Amino acid sequence: MKITRRKTRTVNLGGVKVGSGYPVSIQSMTKTDTMDVAATIAQIKRLENAGCEIVRTAVKDAACCKALARIIKKINIPLEADIHFDYRLALKAMEAGVDGIRLNPGNICKEDEVKKVVKAAARRHIPIRVGVNSGSVKIPRGGISNEELPSLMAEAALDYIKIIEKLGFYDIMVSLKASDVLQTIDAYRLMAKRCDYPFHLGVTAAGPELSGTVKSALGIGILLAEGIGDTIRVSLTGDPVDEVIVGKHIIQGLGLRRFGPEVISCPTCGRTEVDIIGIANRVEEALGRIRDEKGKLSGMRVAVMGCVVNGPGEAREADLGIAAGKGSGFLFIKGKPARKIKESEFVSAIISEINKTLERKA
Ligand code: SF4
């Protein structure tokens, strides 16, 4: 199955092009106090190293904007300012040099205020994300049903976009995040029929690492599989670096981009006679540390299999594979059995073969 992206406009966020003509980009959000410049820079550096392509930072007050000016000088990826309640913070953040602004229609809604932000963004060629959250959407008196919430979110975004478009401004991205997976999917699907702006996808407040990963993979993954979505943020209650790693796995799992070798490992069972869980984790960790800026390892598959039942088959189909036995295993290279190796050498043998591949392709 080939994913056909929904056709959108292109928005340039500090050099990262967002839209259907460009790869789905990965973003995250800092979790430090923005005023703590050193800690925020350090966290953004870790995100850059993990492959984050756009970072967002909370802007709580004017002092944060001053901090942003210092942070921006030290980082290498575009920074989007997350603005709520006070439109003047958006103006100050733009003066500080941010590459994008996120506005929440639920709490910056006076037309004259929105227009001031739009005019400043137009002058500086800075895109605006209309970021609707289910928690801050205005619910009509008398309430609404769960099924009605997605269309209310889409309408809130469309009304806001109308205000922005009146000024001839079209550098717009849209997000419609709910903490409920199906509501999120529904909101984006509805919006996809109503505009051609690029979408920032995410399930908001998805939860801690495990449940948050599953909810994000479902919400973001289902939409991406339908061709909807141009940049993603996995939202986890945890280290933002994990958000980037999970985001990469979602995008790579759908074949939309390749970030490096894919690890295929068996779940283990009563036949397993080596520590496949530990070995697979160590292989994935070691592969994650290899710097492959030119994508030479993209599309490569590395199989770590526990026994001779499915092991040789999977190992043969992968670029590199190990089919384990008791205390040892067979290394397969490009489908051919290469040599017998000891269990203690599994990880080093794979990494050494990967390095040889890198040297060959250099
Ligand atoms: S490959 Fe072998 S050890 Fe792994 S799950 Fe399958 S049967 Fe079990």
Coordinates of C-alpha atoms and ligand atoms in Angstrom, one line a residue:
M1 CA 0.0 0.0 0.0
K2 CA 1.3 3.4 -0.9
I3 CA 0.3 6.4 1.2
T4 CA -0.9 9.4 -0.9
R5 CA -0.5 12.6 1.0
R6 CA -3.4 15.1 1.1
K7 CA -2.4 18.0 -1.1
T8 CA -1.6 21.1 0.9
R9 CA 0.1 24.5 0.7
T10 CA 3.6 24.7 1.9
V11 CA 4.6 26.7 4.9
N12 CA 8.3 27.6 5.7
L13 CA 9.0 27.3 9.4
G14 CA 12.5 28.7 9.8
G15 CA 13.8 26.7 6.8
V16 CA 11.8 23.5 7.5
K17 CA 9.2 23.2 4.8
V18 CA 5.9 21.8 6.1
G19 CA 3.3 20.5 3.6
S20 CA 2.5 17.6 1.3
G21 CA 5.5 18.3 -1.0
Y22 CA 7.9 17.7 1.8
P23 CA 8.7 14.9 4.3
V24 CA 6.6 14.7 7.4
S25 CA 8.7 16.5 10.0
I26 CA 9.1 15.7 13.7
Q27 CA 8.8 18.2 16.5
S28 CA 8.7 18.3 20.2
M29 CA 8.3 20.8 23.0
T30 CA 10.7 21.8 25.7
K31 CA 9.8 20.9 29.3
T32 CA 12.2 23.2 31.1
D33 CA 11.3 26.6 32.5
T34 CA 12.0 28.8 29.5
M35 CA 13.6 31.4 31.8
D36 CA 16.3 28.8 32.6
V37 CA 18.2 29.5 29.4
A38 CA 21.0 27.0 30.0
A39 CA 18.7 24.2 30.8
T40 CA 16.4 25.0 27.8
I41 CA 19.4 25.1 25.4
A42 CA 20.7 21.9 26.8
Q43 CA 17.3 20.2 26.3
I44 CA 17.0 21.5 22.7
K45 CA 20.5 20.2 22.0
R46 CA 19.5 16.8 23.1
L47 CA 16.4 17.0 21.0
E48 CA 18.5 18.1 17.9
N49 CA 20.8 15.1 18.5
A50 CA 17.8 12.8 18.6
G51 CA 16.5 14.1 15.2
C52 CA 14.0 16.7 16.3
E53 CA 13.4 19.1 13.4
I54 CA 11.2 21.8 15.0
V55 CA 11.0 22.7 18.7
R56 CA 8.3 24.6 20.6
T57 CA 8.7 26.5 23.8
A58 CA 6.2 27.8 26.2
V59 CA 6.1 31.6 26.5
K60 CA 4.4 32.5 29.8
D61 CA 5.4 36.2 30.1
A62 CA 7.6 39.0 28.7
A63 CA 10.7 37.7 30.5
C64 CA 10.4 34.4 28.6
C65 CA 10.7 36.4 25.4
K66 CA 14.0 37.9 26.5
A67 CA 15.2 34.3 27.3
L68 CA 14.0 33.2 23.9
A69 CA 16.3 35.7 22.2
R70 CA 19.3 34.1 24.0
I71 CA 18.1 30.6 23.4
I72 CA 17.6 31.1 19.6
K73 CA 21.3 32.2 19.2
K74 CA 22.5 28.8 20.5
I75 CA 20.3 26.3 18.7
N76 CA 20.2 24.9 15.2
I77 CA 16.5 24.0 14.7
P78 CA 13.5 26.4 14.2
L79 CA 11.7 27.5 17.3
E80 CA 8.0 28.0 17.6
A81 CA 6.6 30.1 20.4
D82 CA 3.6 28.6 22.2
I83 CA 1.4 31.6 23.1
H84 CA -1.8 31.6 25.2
F85 CA -4.0 34.4 26.6
D86 CA -1.9 37.4 25.8
Y87 CA -1.4 38.4 22.1
R88 CA 1.4 40.8 23.1
L89 CA 3.6 37.8 23.9
A90 CA 3.4 36.8 20.3
L91 CA 4.6 40.2 19.2
K92 CA 7.5 40.1 21.7
A93 CA 8.4 36.5 20.7
M94 CA 8.6 37.6 17.1
E95 CA 10.9 40.5 18.0
A96 CA 13.0 37.9 19.9
G97 CA 13.5 36.0 16.6
V98 CA 11.2 33.0 16.8
D99 CA 10.5 31.1 13.5
G100 CA 6.8 30.3 14.2
I101 CA 3.9 31.3 16.4
R102 CA 1.2 29.0 17.8
L103 CA -2.0 30.7 18.7
N104 CA -4.8 29.1 20.6
P105 CA -8.2 30.3 19.3
G106 CA -9.7 29.3 22.7
N107 CA -7.8 32.1 24.5
I108 CA -6.6 34.7 22.1
C109 CA -9.9 35.4 20.3
K110 CA -10.4 39.2 20.0
E111 CA -10.3 40.0 16.3
D112 CA -8.2 43.2 16.7
E113 CA -5.6 41.3 18.7
V114 CA -5.3 38.5 16.3
K115 CA -4.9 41.0 13.5
K116 CA -2.0 42.7 15.3
V117 CA -0.2 39.4 15.5
V118 CA -1.0 38.5 11.9
K119 CA 0.4 41.9 10.6
A120 CA 3.6 41.4 12.6
A121 CA 4.0 37.8 11.3
A122 CA 3.4 38.9 7.7
R123 CA 6.1 41.6 8.1
R124 CA 8.6 39.0 9.3
H125 CA 7.4 36.1 7.1
I126 CA 6.7 34.0 10.2
P127 CA 4.0 31.3 9.9
I128 CA 1.1 31.0 12.4
R129 CA -0.2 27.7 13.7
V130 CA -3.9 27.7 14.6
G131 CA -3.7 25.3 17.5
V132 CA -7.1 24.2 18.7
N133 CA -7.2 22.0 21.8
S134 CA -10.4 20.2 22.8
G135 CA -9.9 21.5 26.4
S136 CA -10.0 25.1 25.4
V137 CA -12.7 25.1 22.7
K138 CA -15.7 27.1 23.6
I139 CA -18.6 24.8 24.4
P140 CA -22.1 26.3 23.7
R141 CA -24.5 26.7 26.6
G142 CA -26.4 23.4 27.1
G143 CA -23.3 21.4 26.3
I144 CA -22.5 19.1 23.4
S145 CA -22.1 15.4 22.9
N146 CA -18.6 13.7 22.5
E147 CA -19.5 13.1 18.8
E148 CA -20.1 16.8 18.2
L149 CA -16.8 18.0 19.7
P150 CA -14.6 17.3 16.6
S151 CA -16.8 19.4 14.3
L152 CA -16.8 22.2 17.0
M153 CA -13.0 22.1 17.0
A154 CA -12.8 22.2 13.2
E155 CA -15.3 25.2 13.1
A156 CA -13.3 27.0 15.7
A157 CA -10.2 26.7 13.5
L158 CA -12.1 27.7 10.4
D159 CA -13.5 30.8 12.0
Y160 CA -10.1 31.8 13.2
I161 CA -8.5 31.2 9.8
K162 CA -11.2 33.5 8.3
I163 CA -9.9 36.3 10.5
I164 CA -6.3 35.6 9.4
E165 CA -7.1 35.3 5.7
K166 CA -8.9 38.7 5.7
L167 CA -5.5 40.2 6.0
G168 CA -4.2 38.2 3.0
F169 CA -2.1 35.9 5.2
Y170 CA -1.9 32.3 4.2
D171 CA 1.2 31.0 6.0
I172 CA -1.0 28.9 8.3
M173 CA -0.7 25.5 9.8
V174 CA -3.5 23.8 11.7
S175 CA -3.7 21.4 14.7
L176 CA -6.9 20.0 16.3
K177 CA -5.8 18.0 19.3
A178 CA -8.0 16.1 21.7
S179 CA -6.9 13.7 24.4
D180 CA -9.3 11.2 22.9
V181 CA -7.9 9.4 19.9
L182 CA -11.1 9.0 17.9
Q183 CA -12.1 12.6 18.5
T184 CA -8.7 13.7 17.3
I185 CA -8.9 11.6 14.1
D186 CA -12.4 12.8 13.4
A187 CA -11.5 16.5 13.9
Y188 CA -8.6 16.3 11.4
R189 CA -10.6 14.3 8.9
L190 CA -13.3 16.9 8.9
M191 CA -10.8 19.7 8.6
A192 CA -9.0 18.0 5.7
K193 CA -12.2 18.4 3.6
R194 CA -12.4 22.1 4.4
C195 CA -9.0 23.6 3.8
D196 CA -5.6 23.0 2.2
Y197 CA -3.4 24.2 5.0
P198 CA -0.7 21.8 6.3
F199 CA -1.6 19.9 9.5
H200 CA 0.5 19.5 12.6
L201 CA -0.7 16.2 14.1
G202 CA -0.9 15.2 17.7
V203 CA -3.0 13.6 20.4
T204 CA -2.9 16.0 23.3
A205 CA -2.1 15.0 26.9
A206 CA -1.7 11.4 25.6
G207 CA -0.3 10.1 28.9
P208 CA 2.8 8.5 30.3
E209 CA 5.4 6.7 28.1
L210 CA 3.6 3.5 27.3
S211 CA -0.1 4.6 27.1
G212 CA 1.0 7.9 25.5
T213 CA 3.0 6.1 22.9
V214 CA 0.1 3.8 22.0
K215 CA -2.4 6.6 21.8
S216 CA -0.1 8.8 19.7
A217 CA 0.8 5.9 17.4
L218 CA -2.9 5.2 16.9
G219 CA -4.1 8.8 16.4
I220 CA -1.1 10.1 14.4
G221 CA -0.6 6.7 12.6
I222 CA -4.1 6.3 11.4
L223 CA -4.2 9.9 10.0
L224 CA -0.8 9.6 8.4
A225 CA -1.9 6.3 6.8
E226 CA -4.8 8.2 5.3
G227 CA -2.4 10.8 3.9
I228 CA -3.4 13.4 6.5
G229 CA -0.6 15.2 8.4
D230 CA 2.6 17.1 7.5
T231 CA 4.4 17.5 10.8
I232 CA 3.9 15.6 14.1
R233 CA 4.4 16.0 17.8
V234 CA 4.1 13.0 20.0
S235 CA 3.0 14.2 23.4
L236 CA 4.3 12.2 26.4
T237 CA 4.5 12.8 30.1
G238 CA 8.2 12.1 30.1
D239 CA 11.5 13.0 28.4
P240 CA 10.9 15.0 25.2
V241 CA 13.7 13.0 23.5
D242 CA 11.3 9.9 23.7
E243 CA 8.7 12.0 21.9
V244 CA 11.1 12.3 19.0
I245 CA 12.1 8.7 19.0
V246 CA 8.4 7.5 19.1
G247 CA 7.6 10.0 16.3
K248 CA 10.4 8.6 14.2
H249 CA 9.1 5.0 14.7
I250 CA 5.6 6.1 13.7
I251 CA 6.8 7.7 10.5
Q252 CA 9.3 4.9 9.7
G253 CA 6.7 2.2 10.6
L254 CA 4.4 3.6 7.8
G255 CA 7.3 3.8 5.3
L256 CA 7.0 7.6 5.0
R257 CA 10.6 8.2 5.9
R258 CA 13.6 6.1 6.9
F259 CA 15.8 7.3 9.8
G260 CA 18.2 4.4 9.9
P261 CA 18.1 0.6 10.2
E262 CA 14.9 -1.0 11.4
V263 CA 15.3 -3.7 14.0
I264 CA 13.1 -6.8 13.6
S265 CA 13.1 -9.0 16.7
C266 CA 11.0 -11.9 17.7
P267 CA 8.9 -11.7 20.9
T268 CA 10.8 -14.7 22.4
C269 CA 9.0 -17.8 23.7
G270 CA 9.7 -21.1 25.4
R271 CA 12.1 -22.0 22.7
T272 CA 14.5 -19.1 23.2
E273 CA 17.8 -20.1 24.7
V274 CA 19.6 -16.7 24.6
D275 CA 18.8 -13.3 26.0
I276 CA 17.1 -12.0 22.9
I277 CA 15.3 -9.2 24.8
G278 CA 18.5 -7.7 26.1
I279 CA 20.3 -8.3 22.8
A280 CA 17.5 -6.7 20.7
N281 CA 17.5 -3.6 23.1
R282 CA 21.3 -3.3 23.0
V283 CA 21.3 -3.6 19.1
E284 CA 18.5 -0.9 18.8
E285 CA 20.4 1.4 21.3
A286 CA 23.7 0.9 19.5
L287 CA 22.1 1.6 16.1
G288 CA 20.5 4.7 17.5
R289 CA 23.9 6.0 18.4
I290 CA 25.4 5.7 14.9
R291 CA 25.4 9.0 13.1
D292 CA 24.1 8.5 9.6
E293 CA 23.4 12.0 8.4
K294 CA 23.5 11.0 4.7
G295 CA 21.0 8.3 5.2
K296 CA 23.3 5.5 4.0
L297 CA 21.7 3.0 6.3
S298 CA 18.1 4.1 5.5
G299 CA 15.8 1.2 4.7
M300 CA 18.2 -1.4 6.2
R301 CA 16.6 -4.2 8.2
V302 CA 18.4 -5.9 11.1
A303 CA 16.8 -9.1 12.4
V304 CA 17.5 -10.6 15.8
M305 CA 15.6 -13.9 16.1
G306 CA 15.5 -16.3 19.0
C307 CA 15.6 -19.8 17.4
V308 CA 15.7 -21.9 14.3
V309 CA 11.9 -22.0 13.8
N310 CA 11.4 -18.5 12.3
G311 CA 14.9 -17.3 12.9
P312 CA 16.7 -18.3 9.7
G313 CA 13.8 -17.2 7.5
E314 CA 13.6 -13.7 9.0
A315 CA 17.4 -13.4 9.3
R316 CA 17.7 -14.3 5.6
E317 CA 15.2 -11.7 4.5
A318 CA 16.9 -8.9 6.4
D319 CA 20.1 -7.1 5.4
L320 CA 21.7 -8.4 8.5
G321 CA 20.3 -11.1 10.7
I322 CA 21.0 -13.4 13.6
A323 CA 19.2 -16.7 14.1
A324 CA 20.1 -17.7 17.6
G325 CA 20.6 -21.2 19.0
K326 CA 21.9 -22.2 22.5
G327 CA 24.8 -19.8 23.5
S328 CA 25.5 -19.0 19.8
G329 CA 23.9 -18.1 16.5
F330 CA 24.2 -17.8 12.8
L331 CA 25.0 -14.4 11.3
F332 CA 23.3 -13.8 7.9
I333 CA 24.5 -11.1 5.6
K334 CA 22.2 -10.1 2.7
G335 CA 20.4 -13.4 2.9
K336 CA 23.4 -15.7 3.1
P337 CA 24.7 -17.5 6.1
A338 CA 28.1 -15.8 6.9
R339 CA 29.4 -17.4 10.1
K340 CA 28.7 -18.8 13.5
I341 CA 29.1 -16.4 16.4
K342 CA 29.0 -16.6 20.2
E343 CA 26.0 -15.0 22.0
S344 CA 28.5 -12.6 23.6
E345 CA 29.4 -11.3 20.1
F346 CA 25.9 -10.8 18.7
V347 CA 25.8 -7.0 19.3
S348 CA 29.4 -6.3 18.3
A349 CA 29.1 -8.4 15.2
I350 CA 26.1 -6.5 14.0
I351 CA 27.7 -3.1 14.7
S352 CA 30.9 -4.1 13.0
E353 CA 28.9 -5.2 9.9
I354 CA 27.0 -1.9 10.0
N355 CA 30.3 0.0 10.1
K356 CA 31.6 -1.9 7.2
T357 CA 28.4 -1.0 5.2
L358 CA 29.0 2.7 6.1
E359 CA 32.6 2.5 4.9
R360 CA 31.6 0.7 1.7
K361 CA 29.1 3.4 0.9
A362 CA 31.3 6.3 1.9
Ligands
SF4_1 S1 11.7 -17.0 16.5 FE1 11.8 -18.8 17.8 S2 12.3 -18.0 19.8 FE2 11.5 -16.3 18.7 S3 9.3 -16.3 19.1 FE3 9.6 -17.4 17.2 S4 9.7 -19.6 17.8 FE4 10.1 -18.3 19.7

